[in-house]
mmCIF file of C-alpha atoms in Angstrom:
data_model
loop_
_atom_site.group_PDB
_atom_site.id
_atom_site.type_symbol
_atom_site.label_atom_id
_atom_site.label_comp_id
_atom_site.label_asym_id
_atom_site.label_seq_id
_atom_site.Cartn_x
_atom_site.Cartn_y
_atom_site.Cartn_z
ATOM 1 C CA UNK J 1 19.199 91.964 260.621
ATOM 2 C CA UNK J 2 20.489 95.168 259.009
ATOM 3 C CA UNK J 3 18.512 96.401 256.609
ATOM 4 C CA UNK J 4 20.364 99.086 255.275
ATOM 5 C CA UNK J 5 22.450 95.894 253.265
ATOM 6 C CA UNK J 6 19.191 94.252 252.027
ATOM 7 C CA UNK J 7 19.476 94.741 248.251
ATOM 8 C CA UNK J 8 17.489 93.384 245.222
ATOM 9 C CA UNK J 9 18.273 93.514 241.653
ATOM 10 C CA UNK J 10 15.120 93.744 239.359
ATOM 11 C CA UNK J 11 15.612 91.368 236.379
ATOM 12 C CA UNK J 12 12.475 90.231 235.076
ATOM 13 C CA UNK J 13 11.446 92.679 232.747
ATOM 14 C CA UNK J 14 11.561 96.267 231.030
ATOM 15 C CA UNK J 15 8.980 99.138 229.782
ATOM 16 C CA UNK J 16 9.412 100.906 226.621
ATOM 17 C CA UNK J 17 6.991 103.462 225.369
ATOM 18 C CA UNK J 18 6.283 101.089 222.336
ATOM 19 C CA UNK J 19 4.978 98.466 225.239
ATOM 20 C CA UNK J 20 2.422 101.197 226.527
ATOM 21 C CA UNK J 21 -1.192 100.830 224.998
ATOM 22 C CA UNK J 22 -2.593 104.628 224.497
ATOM 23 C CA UNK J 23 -4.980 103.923 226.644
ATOM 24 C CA UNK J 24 -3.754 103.385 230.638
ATOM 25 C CA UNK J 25 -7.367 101.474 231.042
ATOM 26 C CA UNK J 26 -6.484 99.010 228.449
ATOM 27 C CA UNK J 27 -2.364 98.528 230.095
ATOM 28 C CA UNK J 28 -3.861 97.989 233.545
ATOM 29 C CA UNK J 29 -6.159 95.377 232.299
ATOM 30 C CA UNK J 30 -2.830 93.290 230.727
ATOM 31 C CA UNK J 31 -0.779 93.717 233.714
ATOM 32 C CA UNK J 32 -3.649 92.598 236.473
ATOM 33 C CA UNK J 33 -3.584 89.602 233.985
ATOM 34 C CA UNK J 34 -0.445 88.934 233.880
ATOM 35 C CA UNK J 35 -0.645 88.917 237.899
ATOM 36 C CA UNK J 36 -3.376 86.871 237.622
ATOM 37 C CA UNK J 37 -1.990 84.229 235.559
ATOM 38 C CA UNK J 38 1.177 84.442 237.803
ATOM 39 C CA UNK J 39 -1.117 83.067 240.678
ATOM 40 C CA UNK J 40 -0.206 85.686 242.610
ATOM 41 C CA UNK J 41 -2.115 85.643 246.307
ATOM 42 C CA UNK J 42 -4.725 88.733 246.540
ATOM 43 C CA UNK J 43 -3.592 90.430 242.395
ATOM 44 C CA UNK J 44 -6.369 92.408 243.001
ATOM 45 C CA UNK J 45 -5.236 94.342 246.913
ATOM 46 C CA UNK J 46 -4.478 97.873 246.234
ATOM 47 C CA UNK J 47 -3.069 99.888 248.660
ATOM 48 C CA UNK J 48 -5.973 103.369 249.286
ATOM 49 C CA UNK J 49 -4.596 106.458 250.731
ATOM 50 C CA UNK J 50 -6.622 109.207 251.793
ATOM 51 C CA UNK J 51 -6.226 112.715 253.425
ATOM 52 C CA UNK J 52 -7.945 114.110 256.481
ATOM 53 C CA UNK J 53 -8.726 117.630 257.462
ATOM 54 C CA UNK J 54 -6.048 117.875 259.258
ATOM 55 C CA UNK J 55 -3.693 117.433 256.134
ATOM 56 C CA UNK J 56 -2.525 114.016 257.592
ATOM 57 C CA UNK J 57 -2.184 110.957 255.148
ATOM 58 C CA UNK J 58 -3.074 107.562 255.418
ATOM 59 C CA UNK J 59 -3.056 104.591 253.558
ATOM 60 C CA UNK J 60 -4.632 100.604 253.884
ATOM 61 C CA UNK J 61 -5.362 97.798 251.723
ATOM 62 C CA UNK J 62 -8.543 97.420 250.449
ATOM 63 C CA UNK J 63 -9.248 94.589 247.216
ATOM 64 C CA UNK J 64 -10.393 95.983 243.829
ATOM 65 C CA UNK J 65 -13.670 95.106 242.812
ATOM 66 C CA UNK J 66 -14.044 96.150 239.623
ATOM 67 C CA UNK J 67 -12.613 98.688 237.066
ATOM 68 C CA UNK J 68 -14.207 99.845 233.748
ATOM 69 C CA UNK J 69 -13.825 103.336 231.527
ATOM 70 C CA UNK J 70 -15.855 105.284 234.507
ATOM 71 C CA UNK J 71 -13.375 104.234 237.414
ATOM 72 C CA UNK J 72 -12.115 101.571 240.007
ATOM 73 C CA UNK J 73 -14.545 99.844 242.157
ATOM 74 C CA UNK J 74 -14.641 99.101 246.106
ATOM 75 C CA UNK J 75 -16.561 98.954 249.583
ATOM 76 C CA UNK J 76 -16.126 99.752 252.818
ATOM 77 C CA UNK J 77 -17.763 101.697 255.846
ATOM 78 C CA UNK J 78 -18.981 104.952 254.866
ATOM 79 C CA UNK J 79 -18.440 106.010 258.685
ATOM 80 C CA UNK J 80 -14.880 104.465 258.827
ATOM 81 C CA UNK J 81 -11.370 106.753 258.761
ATOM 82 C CA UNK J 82 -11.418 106.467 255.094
ATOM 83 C CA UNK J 83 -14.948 107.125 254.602
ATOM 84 C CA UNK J 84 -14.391 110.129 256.886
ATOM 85 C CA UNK J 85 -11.412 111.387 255.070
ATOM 86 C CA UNK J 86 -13.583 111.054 251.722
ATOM 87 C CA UNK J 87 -16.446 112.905 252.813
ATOM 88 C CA UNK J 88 -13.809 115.804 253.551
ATOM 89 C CA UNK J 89 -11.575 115.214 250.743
ATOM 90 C CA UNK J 90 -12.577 113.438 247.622
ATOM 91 C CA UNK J 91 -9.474 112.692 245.900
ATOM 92 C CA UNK J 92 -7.492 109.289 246.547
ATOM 93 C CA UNK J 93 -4.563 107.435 245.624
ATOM 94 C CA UNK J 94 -4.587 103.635 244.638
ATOM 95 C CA UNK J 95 -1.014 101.464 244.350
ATOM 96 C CA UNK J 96 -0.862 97.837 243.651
ATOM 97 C CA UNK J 97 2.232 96.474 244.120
ATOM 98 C CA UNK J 98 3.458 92.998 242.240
ATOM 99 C CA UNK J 99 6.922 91.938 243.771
ATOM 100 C CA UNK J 100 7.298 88.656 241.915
ATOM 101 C CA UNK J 101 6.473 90.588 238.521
ATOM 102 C CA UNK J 102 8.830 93.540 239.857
ATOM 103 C CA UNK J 103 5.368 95.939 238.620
ATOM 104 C CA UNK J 104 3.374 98.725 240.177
ATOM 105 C CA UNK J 105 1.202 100.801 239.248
ATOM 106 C CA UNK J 106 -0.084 104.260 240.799
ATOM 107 C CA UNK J 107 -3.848 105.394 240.203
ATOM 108 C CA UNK J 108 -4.671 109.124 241.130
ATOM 109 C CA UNK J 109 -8.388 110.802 241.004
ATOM 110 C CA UNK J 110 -11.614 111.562 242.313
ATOM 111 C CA UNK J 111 -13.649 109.410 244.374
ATOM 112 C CA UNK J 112 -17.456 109.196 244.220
ATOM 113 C CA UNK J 113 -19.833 106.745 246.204
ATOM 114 C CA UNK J 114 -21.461 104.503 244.056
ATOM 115 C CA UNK J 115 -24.767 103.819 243.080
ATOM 116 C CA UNK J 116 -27.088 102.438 245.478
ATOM 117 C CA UNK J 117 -28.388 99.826 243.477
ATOM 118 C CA UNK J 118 -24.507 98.749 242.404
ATOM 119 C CA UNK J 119 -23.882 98.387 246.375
ATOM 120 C CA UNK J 120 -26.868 96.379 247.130
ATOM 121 C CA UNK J 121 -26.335 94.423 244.512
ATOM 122 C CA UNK J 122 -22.832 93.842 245.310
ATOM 123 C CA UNK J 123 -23.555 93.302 249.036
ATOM 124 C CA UNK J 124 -26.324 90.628 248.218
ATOM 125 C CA UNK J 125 -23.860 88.701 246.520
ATOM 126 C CA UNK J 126 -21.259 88.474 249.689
ATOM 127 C CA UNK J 127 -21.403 85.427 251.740
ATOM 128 C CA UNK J 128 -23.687 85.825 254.911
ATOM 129 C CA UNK J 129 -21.268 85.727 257.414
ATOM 130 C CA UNK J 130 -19.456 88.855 255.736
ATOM 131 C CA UNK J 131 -22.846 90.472 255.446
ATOM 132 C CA UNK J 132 -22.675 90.001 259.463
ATOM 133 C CA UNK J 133 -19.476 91.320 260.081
ATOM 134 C CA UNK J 134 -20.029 93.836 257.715
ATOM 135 C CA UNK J 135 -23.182 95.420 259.126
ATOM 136 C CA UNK J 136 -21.943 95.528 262.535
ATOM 137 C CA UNK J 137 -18.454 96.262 262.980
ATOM 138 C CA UNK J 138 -18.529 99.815 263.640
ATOM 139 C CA UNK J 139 -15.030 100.132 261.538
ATOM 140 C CA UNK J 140 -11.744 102.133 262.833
ATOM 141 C CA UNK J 141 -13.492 103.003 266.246
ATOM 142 C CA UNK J 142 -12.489 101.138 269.471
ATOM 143 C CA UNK J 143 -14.427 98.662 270.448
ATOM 144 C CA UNK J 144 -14.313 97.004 274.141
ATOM 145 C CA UNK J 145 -13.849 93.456 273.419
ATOM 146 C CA UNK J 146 -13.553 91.033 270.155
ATOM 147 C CA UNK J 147 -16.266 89.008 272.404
ATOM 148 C CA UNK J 148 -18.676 92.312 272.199
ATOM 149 C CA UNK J 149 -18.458 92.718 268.658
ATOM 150 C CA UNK J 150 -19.259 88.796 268.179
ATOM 151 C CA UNK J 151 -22.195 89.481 270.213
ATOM 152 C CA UNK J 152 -23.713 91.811 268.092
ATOM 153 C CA UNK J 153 -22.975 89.785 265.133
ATOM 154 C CA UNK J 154 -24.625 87.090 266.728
ATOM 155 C CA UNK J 155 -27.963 89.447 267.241
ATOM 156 C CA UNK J 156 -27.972 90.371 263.729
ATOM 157 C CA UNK J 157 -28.333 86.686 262.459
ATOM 158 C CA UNK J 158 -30.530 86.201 265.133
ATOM 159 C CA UNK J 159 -32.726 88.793 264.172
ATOM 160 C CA UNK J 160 -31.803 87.995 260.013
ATOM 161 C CA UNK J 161 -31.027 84.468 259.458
ATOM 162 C CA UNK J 162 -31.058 84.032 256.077
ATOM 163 C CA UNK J 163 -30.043 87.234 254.536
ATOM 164 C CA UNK J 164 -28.803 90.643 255.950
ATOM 165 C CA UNK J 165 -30.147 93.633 254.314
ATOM 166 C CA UNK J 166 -26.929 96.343 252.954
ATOM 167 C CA UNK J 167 -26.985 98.857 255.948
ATOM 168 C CA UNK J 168 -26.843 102.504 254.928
ATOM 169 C CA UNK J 169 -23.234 103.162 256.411
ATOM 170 C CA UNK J 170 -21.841 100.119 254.121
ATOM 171 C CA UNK J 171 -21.612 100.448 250.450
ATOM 172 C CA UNK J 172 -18.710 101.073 247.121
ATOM 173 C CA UNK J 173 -16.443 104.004 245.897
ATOM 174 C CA UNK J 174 -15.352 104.650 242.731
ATOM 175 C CA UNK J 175 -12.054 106.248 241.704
ATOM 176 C CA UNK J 176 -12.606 108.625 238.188
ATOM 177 C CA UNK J 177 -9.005 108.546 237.430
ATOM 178 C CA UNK J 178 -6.720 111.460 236.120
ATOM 179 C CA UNK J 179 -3.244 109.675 236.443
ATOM 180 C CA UNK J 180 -1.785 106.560 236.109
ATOM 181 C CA UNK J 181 1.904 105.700 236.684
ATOM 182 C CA UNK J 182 3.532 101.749 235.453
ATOM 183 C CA UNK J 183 6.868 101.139 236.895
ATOM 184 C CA UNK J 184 9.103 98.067 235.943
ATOM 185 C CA UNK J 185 11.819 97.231 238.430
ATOM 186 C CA UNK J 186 15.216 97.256 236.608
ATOM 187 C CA UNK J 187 18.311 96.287 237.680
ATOM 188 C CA UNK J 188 21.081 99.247 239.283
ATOM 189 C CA UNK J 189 17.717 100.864 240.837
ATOM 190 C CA UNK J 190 17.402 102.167 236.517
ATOM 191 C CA UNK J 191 13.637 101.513 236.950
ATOM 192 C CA UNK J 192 11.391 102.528 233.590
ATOM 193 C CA UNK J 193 8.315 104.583 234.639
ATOM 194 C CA UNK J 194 5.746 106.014 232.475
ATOM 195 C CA UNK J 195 3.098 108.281 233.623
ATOM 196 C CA UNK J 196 -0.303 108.537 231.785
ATOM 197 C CA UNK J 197 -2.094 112.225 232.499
ATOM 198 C CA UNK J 198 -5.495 113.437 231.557
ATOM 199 C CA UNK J 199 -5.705 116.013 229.337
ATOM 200 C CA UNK J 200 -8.627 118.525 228.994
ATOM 201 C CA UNK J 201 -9.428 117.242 226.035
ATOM 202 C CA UNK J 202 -9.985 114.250 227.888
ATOM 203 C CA UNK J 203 -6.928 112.141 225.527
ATOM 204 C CA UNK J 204 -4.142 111.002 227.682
ATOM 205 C CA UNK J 205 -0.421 112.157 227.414
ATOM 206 C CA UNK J 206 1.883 109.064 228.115
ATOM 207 C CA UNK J 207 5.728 110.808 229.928
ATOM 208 C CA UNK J 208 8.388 108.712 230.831
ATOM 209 C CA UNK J 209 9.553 109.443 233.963
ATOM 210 C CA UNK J 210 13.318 109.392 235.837
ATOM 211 C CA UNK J 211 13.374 106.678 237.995
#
């Protein structure tokens, strides 16, 4: 297949400023709805990139869980590559991409762990098995086998088999965000983008951008 000839025309939709709430908080929440009512599989993945100290980027999925005026919500290993990369650089970048919609949307800030008591909570609440995996996958470092890690998992449940307490290398992030960018794919590669900034003032200045 050559994929220099794949092309797509974007149809479905257009932005206009008049479309934009004032607040980028309140246009996120109508367009993950939107995806949500679309039945779209995983609305909520998000695409994290981070920054290490040696000024190289990279990026994963991870799955939103939960937004509100202080930030965006989610958990991983503290001691994984994008724990790492936090620790030395706080400031992230989120993207959710929505091809059946023809949306995206681009979150910039600074990320914070979250509150102890949030991630306990939160890690209670998971279904035991995950709590296993969870707790004993050393994440992004090579392991010897798939049958070594199961082993371990297998000691944990052993050793908790009802409940697994959060370990102190597992808990959430939040993103404080300071930009926000909402694309609509239209058609001749004319997308509409408008990019929300924080002011000092803490009011947000809504640009439209050239696609």
């Amino acid at each position: 297949m050559d994929i220099e000839k794949l092309r797509y025309e974007y149809t479905k939709g257009s932005l206009e400023l008049s479309d934009l709430s004032p607040d980028p908080l309140t246009q996120f929440s109508h367009w993950l709805e939107a995806a949500l009512n679309a039945h779209l599989k995983e609305p909520h993945g998000m695409t994290l990139s981070t920054v290490g100290p040696d000024g190289r980027p990279s990026s994963r999925v991870v799955l939103l869980r939960g937004y509100s005026p202080a930030g965006f919500v989610f958990y991983t290993n503290y001691r994984s590559r994008k724990g790492r990369e936090l620790e030395h650089n706080p400031y992230a970048a989120l993207g959710f991409w929505w091809p059946e919609l023809e949306r995206q949307i681009r979150i910039e800030g600074r990320v914070r762990r979250l509150e102890p008591e949030l991630s306990d909570a939160y890690f209670a609440s998971r279904p035991y098995e995950s709590q296993a995996g969870s707790a004993c996958s050393p994440q992004s470092e090579p392991i010897p086998s798939r049958e070594w890690l199961l082993e371990r998992i297998a000691a944990l449940k052993r050793q908790y088999p009802e409940r697994i307490p959060r370990p102190e290398h597992w808990g959430g992030y939040r993103l404080e965000p300071d930009y926000f960018e909402f694309w609509q794919g239209r058609t001749n590669r004319l997308h509409d983008r408008f990019a929300y900034r924080l002011q000092p003032d803490q009011s947000w200045r809504i640009e439209r951008l050239a696609p």
